[in-house]
């Protein structure tokens, strides 16, 4: 039996959805699932990881791991990997995952498949599928010369079943041997929003120049609040200074993969489509029936967003209450 | 002080992608190649630094088929880089071998005081090469960087993390910095810049001469495919109230996303 190692991200002990997806996929493969969680709340996360299929979880509760530091994390993960000796490593293609695991791959002299949307595990063999050219093509990714096969999966790509409280994991507490650090985290400036990051969001409501001015993003915030969505934006409105560039979706913004993407007053320029065409269901609201966004959309409404969006918010309120 | 800027040449976003007959590459006929957009921020930052700090040299470095990659290096030279180095390599070698090649060349050139890359390459969205180069050279790194400064104490960067949050990091130089949008506004290559670039050194190195073992290829892309055709959009008719009611019904009952 092979060992699949899952690096689980959590927020104060609450597992991120991506971590649940990976644990369950690993468990389904029939392999032994070994997890890892770090920082304050790692013990709570470890208990939850058991419910999602991990049989053994290594934790490092050191509070110095609360803020991501590439060198410290690389040392921590590598030291646990040396003890566990897994054949496969799964992590989410989040800001942390994407920054950390290529460094680990280089250190372990092994291969990494980044930004994947499909995962196939069979014994110690793993292949993945990833979008290329912003979703204009897909490639199968296979490993060679890789003692450890590292796959970074986008969130929201794999199913998650309810946690099974009867399943538990053995928790092993590790201590951190701190390397001589060349990287110092000086400050973390919190974002304005407590919502999920665009790259992890399951629902995104995105606004473009059709909104006319910054203040009108309130319409989208209201809609997003009802849906539990994260608000995104086109580059045009970011460049206009209406919203911060962390909200930009597209080629020079974020690549997103939500279940539902609602594009409001967004024309659907190719560079915008580049970031969002991996969305499962796309709704476009635009007053121009020829807007290119309709060619990518699942459902289209031709109409004035100032009329449609408030009504939509009310309709969702009604329906989602029941 | 020596700054290296790593640049990747990628197909322009507007390019129509056709899969090649071997299904592990694309048909490169008619493709317009450009510098990876994030790498332009990297070049700009390096050149800006050089302009403010006499005695700095900026090397632009690219791994890929010599013929086309040289073009992007010429553009980098026209933007102000001092010297170009092309590592003539087959199409699409993996991130690991690419990073190994970059690290080997930087070592052979006497090492770097600072390395700039883009945060990721828009063709395959890997965001791996910067961190791997850093690891191979024993340097700290920061990716997704939108603010950069350097003093004798070291490098200070601001990087964009999740949910619009930002992180301020101090890195001991030499370090690898992966540029994000927002770092600066890349300049266009001016005509005098282009003329000057023609006289600058563009050194060629064969990938094969770097003695990177074949076992350093870790990942293979196969069976490239185009995305499945999307079903045609369903346009929702009626006045706005009817449209909204119908949309919510479809999202719940047909698409089942609520
Ligand atoms: C058709 C096709 C087939 C492919 N087949 C394979 C395959 O079989 N196996 C595989 O692993 N990969 C394959 N790739 C991906 C492959 O091109 C690389 O992974 C790669 O060249 C490394 O770049 P990256 O996209 O990982 O860069 P990233 O890590 O996303 O780029 C980050 C930064 O690193 C620097 N950088 C990246 N590449 C270079 C470079 N070549 N020269 C200088 N600086 C660079 C740039 O500054 C860039 O902004 C394929 C790609 C294509 C388009
Ligand atoms: C190198 C490069 C990189 C780029 N990267 C990105 C990127 O990452 N992300 C990105 O988004 N763009 C990017 N762009 C810009 C892109 O090309 C477009 O300019 C941009 O996406 C347009 O934004 P928009 O759709 O908000 O604005 P517009 O194109 O102005 O569209 C506004 C839309 O709103 C509609 N509208 C107006 N009023 C109403 C109303 N009352 N009700 C309903 N609809 C209304 C209009 O019909 C129109 O379709 C990039 C461009 C370049 C050159």
XYZ file of C-alpha atoms and ligand atoms in Angstrom:
686
model
C 0.000 0.000 0.000
C 1.240 3.463 -0.882
C 1.188 6.504 1.302
C -0.560 9.644 0.172
C 0.485 12.721 2.098
C -1.990 15.589 2.301
C -0.881 19.034 3.381
C -4.050 20.540 4.802
C -4.670 24.246 5.043
C -7.012 25.446 7.759
C -8.177 28.628 9.374
C -7.887 28.427 13.180
C -8.485 24.706 12.957
C -11.358 24.779 10.451
C -10.282 22.851 7.340
C -10.461 24.631 4.040
C -12.666 22.955 1.472
C -9.657 22.147 -0.709
C -8.131 20.116 2.126
C -11.325 18.074 2.532
C -11.393 17.412 -1.207
C -7.830 16.097 -1.169
C -8.231 13.957 1.952
C -11.343 12.312 0.567
C -9.787 11.735 -2.857
C -6.736 10.201 -1.196
C -8.908 7.962 0.997
C -10.954 6.853 -2.000
C -7.776 5.671 -3.743
C -7.413 2.957 -1.101
C -3.992 4.184 -0.036
C -2.914 5.111 3.472
C -3.661 8.784 4.040
C -1.172 10.722 6.131
C -1.944 14.357 6.820
C -0.077 17.398 8.021
C -1.301 20.642 9.551
C 0.643 23.480 11.114
C 0.137 26.477 13.382
C -2.434 27.384 16.014
C -5.469 25.139 15.645
C -3.480 22.345 13.976
C -4.741 19.884 16.614
C -8.341 20.795 15.908
C -7.694 20.520 12.161
C -6.091 17.111 12.727
C -9.238 15.790 14.387
C -11.288 16.996 11.453
C -8.805 15.455 9.021
C -9.492 12.086 10.604
C -13.186 12.509 9.833
C -12.289 13.086 6.184
C -10.101 10.018 5.775
C -6.644 10.620 7.270
C -5.374 7.775 9.451
C -2.312 9.590 10.732
C -1.787 13.335 11.062
C 1.465 15.121 11.839
C 1.055 18.471 13.492
C 3.384 21.332 14.320
C 1.584 23.625 16.716
C 4.395 26.193 16.799
C 2.754 29.622 16.580
C 5.643 30.843 14.427
C 3.899 28.866 11.681
C 0.711 30.942 11.900
C 2.042 33.254 9.232
C 3.340 31.616 6.087
C 7.101 31.837 5.707
C 8.416 29.934 2.679
C 11.686 28.887 4.306
C 10.186 27.881 7.629
C 7.364 25.959 5.965
C 9.760 24.276 3.541
C 11.897 23.092 6.447
C 8.862 21.922 8.434
C 7.251 20.008 5.573
C 10.525 18.494 4.357
C 11.382 17.204 7.818
C 8.019 15.465 8.162
C 8.243 14.075 4.619
C 11.589 12.509 5.456
C 9.979 10.663 8.359
C 6.829 9.595 6.531
C 8.371 8.786 3.122
C 5.153 9.050 1.101
C 4.925 8.274 -2.626
C 2.352 10.956 -3.380
C 1.819 14.448 -1.973
C -1.390 16.411 -2.487
C -1.884 20.081 -1.677
C -4.139 22.889 -2.843
C -3.045 25.368 -5.493
C -3.613 28.268 -3.092
C -1.320 31.195 -2.520
C 0.581 29.119 0.060
C 0.581 25.882 -1.925
C 1.760 27.492 -5.119
C 4.560 29.315 -3.346
C 5.753 26.450 -1.172
C 5.602 23.176 -3.052
C 7.799 23.996 -6.057
C 10.493 24.774 -3.487
C 9.837 21.422 -1.780
C 9.934 19.655 -5.170
C 13.359 21.135 -5.899
C 14.592 20.200 -2.427
C 13.334 16.612 -2.714
C 14.595 16.369 -6.337
C 11.157 15.388 -7.513
C 8.364 16.381 -9.895
C 5.393 18.650 -9.362
C 2.182 19.060 -11.337
C 0.785 22.498 -10.698
C -2.690 23.987 -10.962
C -4.495 20.726 -11.762
C -8.209 20.222 -12.184
C -8.412 16.417 -12.370
C -6.679 13.771 -10.325
C -6.285 10.026 -10.834
C -4.573 7.916 -8.225
C -3.974 4.228 -8.720
C -1.596 2.618 -6.233
C 1.510 4.738 -6.200
C 0.826 5.973 -9.687
C -0.789 9.334 -10.157
C -1.729 11.400 -13.167
C -3.454 14.726 -13.316
C -5.062 16.986 -15.835
C -4.374 20.685 -16.058
C -5.658 23.580 -18.116
C -3.170 25.369 -20.351
C -3.342 28.658 -22.196
C -5.982 29.827 -19.749
C -8.299 26.950 -20.477
C -7.912 26.903 -24.248
C -6.352 23.423 -23.945
C -5.806 20.676 -21.404
C -2.854 18.392 -20.780
C -2.434 15.107 -18.985
C 0.466 15.269 -16.598
C 2.495 12.172 -15.778
C 5.521 11.802 -13.550
C 8.892 10.264 -14.197
C 12.077 10.186 -12.126
C 9.961 11.329 -9.198
C 10.355 9.518 -5.876
C 7.583 11.773 -4.601
C 4.814 12.868 -6.938
C 3.491 16.266 -5.943
C 0.117 17.426 -7.257
C -1.334 20.873 -6.587
C -5.073 20.884 -7.161
C -7.308 23.878 -7.709
C -10.099 24.109 -5.139
C -13.695 23.126 -5.998
C -12.673 20.417 -8.473
C -13.370 17.301 -6.415
C -16.491 16.199 -4.527
C -16.747 16.482 -0.762
C -18.998 14.175 1.243
C -20.037 14.956 4.805
C -17.447 14.331 7.507
C -17.603 10.894 9.137
C -17.204 11.548 12.856
C -16.655 7.857 13.583
C -13.327 7.907 11.769
C -10.329 9.283 13.604
C -6.634 9.726 12.992
C -3.607 9.108 15.157
C -2.116 12.505 15.868
C 1.655 12.827 16.052
C 3.066 16.051 17.367
C 6.328 17.120 15.792
C 8.721 19.793 16.908
C 10.185 22.361 14.634
C 13.932 22.596 14.195
C 14.212 26.219 13.095
C 16.637 26.780 10.265
C 18.691 29.947 9.983
C 16.139 32.128 8.227
C 16.851 34.528 5.396
C 13.166 35.391 5.124
C 11.386 37.503 7.698
C 7.651 38.151 7.694
C 7.510 41.766 8.848
C 3.854 42.560 8.604
C 0.559 41.248 7.319
C -1.849 43.843 6.034
C -5.340 42.343 6.224
C -7.565 42.585 3.182
C -10.791 44.501 3.343
C -12.866 41.375 2.965
C -13.251 38.400 5.248
C -14.711 36.420 2.371
C -13.006 33.467 0.703
C -10.272 34.343 -1.735
C -11.383 34.415 -5.376
C -9.240 31.392 -6.157
C -11.093 29.337 -3.550
C -14.567 30.813 -3.837
C -17.390 28.527 -4.838
C -19.507 31.439 -6.075
C -18.176 34.657 -7.592
C -20.083 37.795 -8.494
C -17.941 39.870 -10.819
C -18.408 43.453 -11.974
C -17.173 45.430 -14.950
C -17.312 48.917 -16.353
C -21.063 48.534 -16.833
C -21.364 49.406 -13.145
C -20.456 52.988 -14.081
C -18.782 53.958 -10.792
C -17.094 52.542 -7.714
C -20.054 53.131 -5.398
C -22.257 50.843 -7.474
C -20.201 47.834 -6.425
C -22.537 47.928 -3.426
C -25.120 46.235 -5.697
C -22.689 43.346 -6.144
C -21.706 43.224 -2.482
C -25.395 42.887 -1.549
C -25.871 40.100 -4.086
C -22.692 38.393 -2.897
C -23.770 38.580 0.753
C -26.985 36.706 -0.012
C -25.120 34.027 -1.954
C -22.074 33.741 0.298
C -20.055 34.741 -2.750
C -16.793 36.594 -3.262
C -16.766 39.724 -5.419
C -14.438 39.930 -8.407
C -13.842 42.524 -11.090
C -12.601 43.176 -14.601
C -9.322 44.918 -15.228
C -11.082 47.999 -16.554
C -12.538 48.759 -13.132
C -9.330 47.845 -11.321
C -7.376 50.211 -13.554
C -10.021 52.871 -12.915
C -9.256 52.485 -9.220
C -12.783 51.398 -8.241
C -11.581 48.208 -6.543
C -8.231 46.745 -5.507
C -6.284 44.610 -7.943
C -6.529 41.562 -5.693
C -10.090 41.406 -7.040
C -9.112 41.254 -10.699
C -10.082 38.144 -12.607
C -8.261 37.353 -15.815
C -5.005 36.878 -17.566
C -3.208 39.455 -15.456
C -5.492 38.862 -12.494
C -6.587 35.671 -10.826
C -7.548 32.404 -12.422
C -10.749 31.267 -10.779
C -12.739 28.043 -10.856
C -15.999 28.539 -8.995
C -19.146 26.500 -9.442
C -21.057 29.668 -10.279
C -19.704 32.872 -11.856
C -22.054 35.797 -12.312
C -20.609 38.436 -14.651
C -22.353 41.779 -14.331
C -21.632 44.553 -16.829
C -18.525 42.719 -18.001
C -18.017 42.621 -21.781
C -16.055 39.373 -21.735
C -12.793 40.429 -23.352
C -10.515 37.503 -24.094
C -8.178 38.436 -21.232
C -11.081 38.364 -18.797
C -12.380 35.053 -20.168
C -8.861 33.693 -19.700
C -9.301 33.857 -15.938
C -12.866 32.646 -15.560
C -13.696 30.236 -18.352
C -13.037 27.294 -16.011
C -16.171 28.233 -14.033
C -18.782 25.461 -14.120
C -21.849 27.643 -14.603
C -21.575 31.168 -15.958
C -24.336 33.755 -15.798
C -23.953 36.934 -17.825
C -25.976 40.086 -17.253
C -25.348 42.718 -19.904
C -27.451 45.239 -21.832
C -25.654 44.481 -25.084
C -26.951 41.250 -26.663
C -23.731 41.029 -28.689
C -21.358 41.197 -25.736
C -18.780 38.400 -26.139
C -19.438 37.217 -22.580
C -22.656 35.601 -23.824
C -20.622 33.205 -25.967
C -19.080 31.721 -22.827
C -22.147 31.940 -20.626
C -24.460 29.139 -19.568
C -27.342 31.532 -18.917
C -27.707 35.017 -20.311
C -29.873 37.968 -19.361
C -29.979 40.951 -21.676
C -30.989 43.853 -19.482
C -29.999 46.858 -17.460
C -27.958 45.674 -14.524
C -29.310 48.482 -12.317
C -32.750 46.973 -12.796
C -31.807 43.282 -12.839
C -29.273 42.947 -10.015
C -31.396 44.316 -7.126
C -34.274 42.091 -8.253
C -31.959 39.126 -8.440
C -30.721 39.787 -4.913
C -34.341 39.846 -3.671
C -35.209 36.653 -5.550
C -32.206 34.795 -4.103
C -33.156 36.041 -0.632
C -36.616 34.549 -1.042
C -35.487 31.234 -2.461
C -32.464 30.629 -0.270
C -34.472 31.111 2.921
C -36.402 27.911 2.262
C 25.912 44.336 -8.504
C 24.493 41.749 -10.911
C 20.786 41.326 -11.498
C 19.437 38.447 -13.559
C 15.962 38.602 -15.072
C 14.441 35.316 -16.228
C 12.032 35.637 -19.097
C 9.829 33.081 -20.772
C 8.432 33.452 -24.229
C 4.769 32.495 -24.458
C 2.053 32.559 -27.100
C 0.071 35.789 -27.127
C -3.269 35.364 -25.275
C -5.253 36.035 -28.417
C -3.607 33.063 -30.145
C -5.859 30.254 -31.337
C -4.437 27.037 -29.959
C -4.166 24.000 -32.244
C -2.860 20.712 -30.907
C 0.151 19.244 -32.715
C 0.038 15.757 -34.288
C 1.997 14.225 -31.376
C -0.612 15.590 -28.927
C 2.141 16.608 -26.522
C 2.801 19.975 -28.056
C 0.906 22.585 -29.976
C 1.075 23.551 -33.604
C 3.383 26.581 -33.422
C 2.652 27.700 -36.990
C 1.322 31.220 -36.999
C 1.733 31.728 -33.283
C 2.653 35.217 -32.170
C 5.218 34.950 -29.393
C 5.478 37.549 -26.670
C 7.345 38.011 -23.418
C 5.301 36.527 -20.582
C 3.413 39.616 -19.311
C 4.642 39.221 -15.710
C 8.228 39.058 -16.908
C 7.838 42.571 -18.310
C 7.314 43.804 -14.751
C 10.468 41.905 -13.798
C 12.530 43.535 -16.565
C 11.183 46.990 -15.722
C 12.018 46.638 -12.033
C 15.567 45.513 -12.782
C 16.178 48.305 -15.273
C 14.690 50.888 -12.892
C 17.021 49.690 -10.169
C 20.001 49.891 -12.500
C 19.083 53.449 -13.491
C 19.047 54.491 -9.829
C 22.162 52.551 -8.806
C 25.307 53.012 -10.833
C 27.497 49.957 -11.246
C 24.536 47.600 -11.649
C 24.386 45.175 -14.551
C 21.182 43.576 -15.775
C 21.282 40.215 -17.549
C 18.174 38.912 -19.314
C 18.065 35.145 -19.435
C 15.766 32.778 -21.302
C 15.606 29.029 -21.836
C 14.010 27.766 -25.048
C 14.469 27.328 -28.776
C 17.184 29.817 -29.678
C 15.541 31.181 -32.811
C 12.399 32.522 -31.290
C 13.507 33.096 -27.703
C 16.284 35.450 -28.897
C 13.602 37.805 -30.173
C 12.211 38.296 -26.686
C 15.692 38.783 -25.318
C 16.259 41.521 -27.905
C 13.108 43.203 -26.644
C 14.420 42.957 -23.081
C 17.697 44.504 -24.237
C 15.755 47.271 -25.964
C 13.926 47.915 -22.677
C 17.303 48.444 -21.059
C 18.837 45.118 -20.014
C 22.603 45.156 -20.558
C 23.235 41.668 -21.801
C 21.171 38.707 -22.972
C 21.799 35.017 -22.456
C 19.859 32.403 -24.337
C 19.981 28.775 -23.287
C 19.138 26.936 -26.472
C 16.836 24.142 -25.332
C 14.129 21.951 -26.818
C 10.487 23.170 -26.652
C 8.693 22.789 -23.347
C 11.193 21.154 -21.042
C 9.714 20.890 -17.571
C 9.909 23.473 -14.792
C 12.540 21.459 -12.925
C 14.981 21.260 -15.847
C 14.267 24.881 -16.759
C 15.081 26.010 -13.235
C 18.181 23.815 -13.144
C 19.390 25.374 -16.396
C 18.748 28.895 -15.118
C 20.546 28.155 -11.841
C 23.533 26.570 -13.601
C 23.945 29.507 -15.956
C 23.657 32.068 -13.166
C 26.320 30.169 -11.207
C 28.592 29.973 -14.243
C 28.201 33.723 -14.791
C 29.598 34.379 -11.338
C 26.367 34.345 -9.359
C 23.620 36.901 -8.822
C 23.015 39.579 -6.237
C 19.359 39.586 -7.189
C 17.110 37.558 -9.494
C 13.796 38.711 -10.907
C 11.210 36.431 -12.497
C 7.516 36.743 -13.263
C 5.041 35.309 -10.747
C 3.974 32.711 -13.292
C 4.018 31.929 -16.986
C 0.601 32.448 -18.564
C 0.875 29.447 -20.885
C 0.830 26.758 -18.238
C 0.247 28.704 -15.037
C 2.798 26.670 -13.112
C 4.437 29.328 -10.923
C 7.253 26.941 -10.120
C 10.431 28.156 -11.742
C 11.250 31.071 -9.405
C 11.018 28.995 -6.239
C 13.031 26.167 -7.785
C 15.794 28.506 -8.929
C 15.889 29.935 -5.398
C 16.166 26.481 -3.864
C 18.878 25.354 -6.305
C 20.905 28.480 -5.506
C 20.204 28.412 -1.762
C 18.450 31.782 -1.845
C 15.256 33.004 -0.193
C 12.391 33.883 -2.517
C 9.152 35.819 -2.655
C 6.505 35.422 -5.351
C 3.524 37.582 -6.361
C 5.439 40.719 -5.445
C 3.857 44.124 -6.075
C 6.333 46.349 -4.212
C 10.104 46.102 -4.098
C 12.948 48.006 -2.505
C 16.526 47.177 -1.697
C 18.936 48.632 0.824
C 22.216 47.438 2.340
C 20.105 45.573 4.943
C 18.463 43.532 2.242
C 15.362 43.333 0.121
C 11.898 44.407 1.262
C 8.904 43.260 -0.744
C 5.167 43.387 -0.480
C 3.403 40.326 -1.817
C -0.273 39.809 -2.536
C -1.751 36.933 -0.615
C -5.298 35.690 -0.192
C -8.430 37.767 0.120
C -6.742 41.023 -0.855
C -4.310 40.750 2.060
C -0.696 41.759 1.686
C 2.429 40.523 3.333
C 5.584 42.550 3.886
C 8.721 40.422 3.818
C 12.357 41.082 4.419
C 14.725 38.863 2.426
C 18.478 38.609 2.825
C 20.109 39.211 -0.524
C 20.821 37.494 -2.815
C 17.153 36.659 -3.309
C 14.661 35.665 -5.997
C 11.693 37.979 -6.527
C 8.659 36.990 -8.644
C 6.902 40.040 -10.076
C 3.162 40.615 -10.057
C 1.081 43.213 -11.811
C 1.158 46.459 -9.833
C 4.910 46.396 -9.289
C 5.465 49.083 -11.928
C 4.420 50.108 -15.431
C 6.706 48.426 -17.948
C 8.141 50.783 -20.524
C 7.870 50.194 -24.237
C 11.062 49.480 -26.115
C 11.872 52.864 -27.683
C 13.401 53.223 -31.126
C 16.787 54.355 -29.735
C 16.512 51.448 -27.302
C 15.947 49.054 -30.185
C 18.928 50.494 -32.077
C 21.147 50.175 -29.004
C 19.941 46.642 -28.359
C 21.332 45.528 -31.706
C 24.841 46.197 -30.436
C 24.421 44.490 -27.089
C 25.810 41.055 -26.365
C 23.419 38.127 -26.744
C 25.283 35.075 -25.587
C 24.237 31.561 -26.588
C 24.637 28.526 -24.404
C 23.582 25.017 -25.408
C 21.313 23.312 -22.883
C 23.194 20.087 -23.625
C 26.462 21.678 -22.484
C 25.076 22.255 -18.988
C 25.358 18.558 -18.107
C 21.895 18.392 -16.645
C 21.103 14.687 -16.328
C 18.156 13.244 -18.219
C 16.699 12.139 -14.870
C 16.102 15.815 -14.098
C 13.076 15.644 -16.354
C 10.372 14.941 -13.837
C 7.087 15.638 -15.526
C 5.643 14.826 -18.969
C 2.642 16.478 -20.569
C 0.755 14.154 -22.904
C -2.607 13.899 -24.621
C -3.128 17.605 -25.046
C -6.769 18.210 -25.825
C -9.117 21.045 -26.545
C -11.913 21.783 -24.087
C -15.268 20.151 -24.712
C -17.668 22.343 -26.684
C -19.800 24.365 -24.331
C -23.505 24.002 -24.921
C -24.978 27.163 -26.407
C -25.964 29.863 -23.980
C -29.557 29.802 -22.783
C -30.859 33.357 -23.144
C -33.609 34.160 -20.695
C -36.478 36.159 -22.117
C -39.180 38.307 -20.554
C -39.196 41.429 -18.429
C -36.587 41.700 -15.713
C -38.802 40.195 -13.000
C -39.582 37.177 -15.157
C -35.915 36.838 -16.182
C -34.755 36.890 -12.604
C -37.311 34.324 -11.443
C -36.459 32.026 -14.350
C -32.702 32.361 -13.764
C -32.959 31.461 -10.102
C -35.151 28.471 -10.975
C -32.643 27.267 -13.588
C -29.713 27.669 -11.220
C -31.530 25.637 -8.614
C -33.287 22.955 -10.617
C -31.256 22.575 -13.806
C -27.682 23.610 -12.976
C -28.099 22.605 -9.308
C -25.559 25.105 -8.060
C -27.573 26.652 -5.241
C 2.834 22.669 -25.449
C 3.517 22.542 -24.128
C 3.987 21.308 -23.718
C 4.608 21.181 -22.487
N 5.080 19.977 -22.111
C 5.614 19.849 -20.871
C 6.056 18.602 -20.380
O 6.029 17.600 -21.091
N 6.491 18.546 -19.108
C 6.508 19.653 -18.324
O 6.845 19.561 -17.131
N 6.170 20.843 -18.757
C 5.702 20.958 -20.008
N 5.289 22.185 -20.420
C 5.411 23.314 -19.522
C 6.751 23.888 -19.655
O 6.877 24.699 -20.738
C 7.401 24.360 -18.433
O 6.871 23.999 -17.274
C 8.311 25.449 -18.461
O 8.980 25.824 -19.529
C 8.715 26.103 -17.220
O 7.946 27.188 -17.133
P 6.677 27.295 -16.225
O 5.514 27.506 -17.099
O 6.672 26.230 -15.248
O 7.049 28.686 -15.578
P 6.479 29.354 -14.273
O 7.100 28.695 -13.129
O 5.007 29.526 -14.312
O 7.145 30.764 -14.527
C 7.575 31.649 -13.507
C 8.683 32.495 -14.023
O 9.835 31.698 -14.246
C 10.581 32.209 -15.334
N 10.672 31.216 -16.399
C 9.834 30.181 -16.654
N 10.247 29.507 -17.729
C 11.361 30.109 -18.175
C 12.236 29.901 -19.255
N 12.038 28.921 -20.116
N 13.299 30.727 -19.408
C 13.512 31.738 -18.542
N 12.706 31.993 -17.509
C 11.648 31.195 -17.322
C 9.826 33.424 -15.822
O 10.340 34.550 -15.178
C 8.416 33.162 -15.355
O 7.662 34.338 -15.198
C 4.726 22.313 -21.651
C 4.280 23.558 -22.078
C 3.694 23.685 -23.298
C 3.255 25.051 -23.734
C -2.198 42.475 -21.766
C -3.616 42.652 -21.289
C -4.019 41.993 -20.147
C -5.337 42.130 -19.680
N -5.724 41.439 -18.557
C -7.019 41.529 -18.159
C -7.468 40.791 -17.020
O -6.718 40.106 -16.339
N -8.773 40.888 -16.676
C -9.670 41.659 -17.375
O -10.857 41.686 -17.000
N -9.260 42.369 -18.431
C -7.960 42.332 -18.833
N -7.566 43.082 -19.892
C -8.482 44.120 -20.401
C -9.531 43.591 -21.344
O -8.995 43.550 -22.642
C -10.773 44.521 -21.316
O -10.385 45.832 -21.608
C -11.521 44.522 -20.003
O -11.753 43.205 -19.549
C -12.846 45.235 -20.170
O -13.490 45.365 -18.930
P -15.079 45.459 -18.832
O -15.673 44.267 -19.436
O -15.381 45.761 -17.413
O -15.370 46.798 -19.615
P -16.042 47.055 -21.018
O -15.369 46.319 -22.101
O -16.174 48.525 -21.120
O -17.474 46.419 -20.857
C -18.521 46.928 -20.107
C -19.744 46.110 -20.417
O -20.816 46.534 -19.600
C -21.988 46.547 -20.372
N -22.916 47.523 -19.769
C -22.802 48.868 -19.767
N -23.826 49.421 -19.072
C -24.604 48.405 -18.650
C -25.819 48.341 -17.902
N -26.420 49.429 -17.448
N -26.349 47.122 -17.668
C -25.740 45.987 -18.117
N -24.604 46.006 -18.824
C -24.029 47.196 -19.090
C -21.555 46.915 -21.757
O -22.482 46.447 -22.739
C -20.212 46.208 -21.859
O -20.339 44.907 -22.401
C -6.251 42.955 -20.370
C -5.837 43.615 -21.530
C -4.547 43.480 -21.980
C -4.160 44.195 -23.243
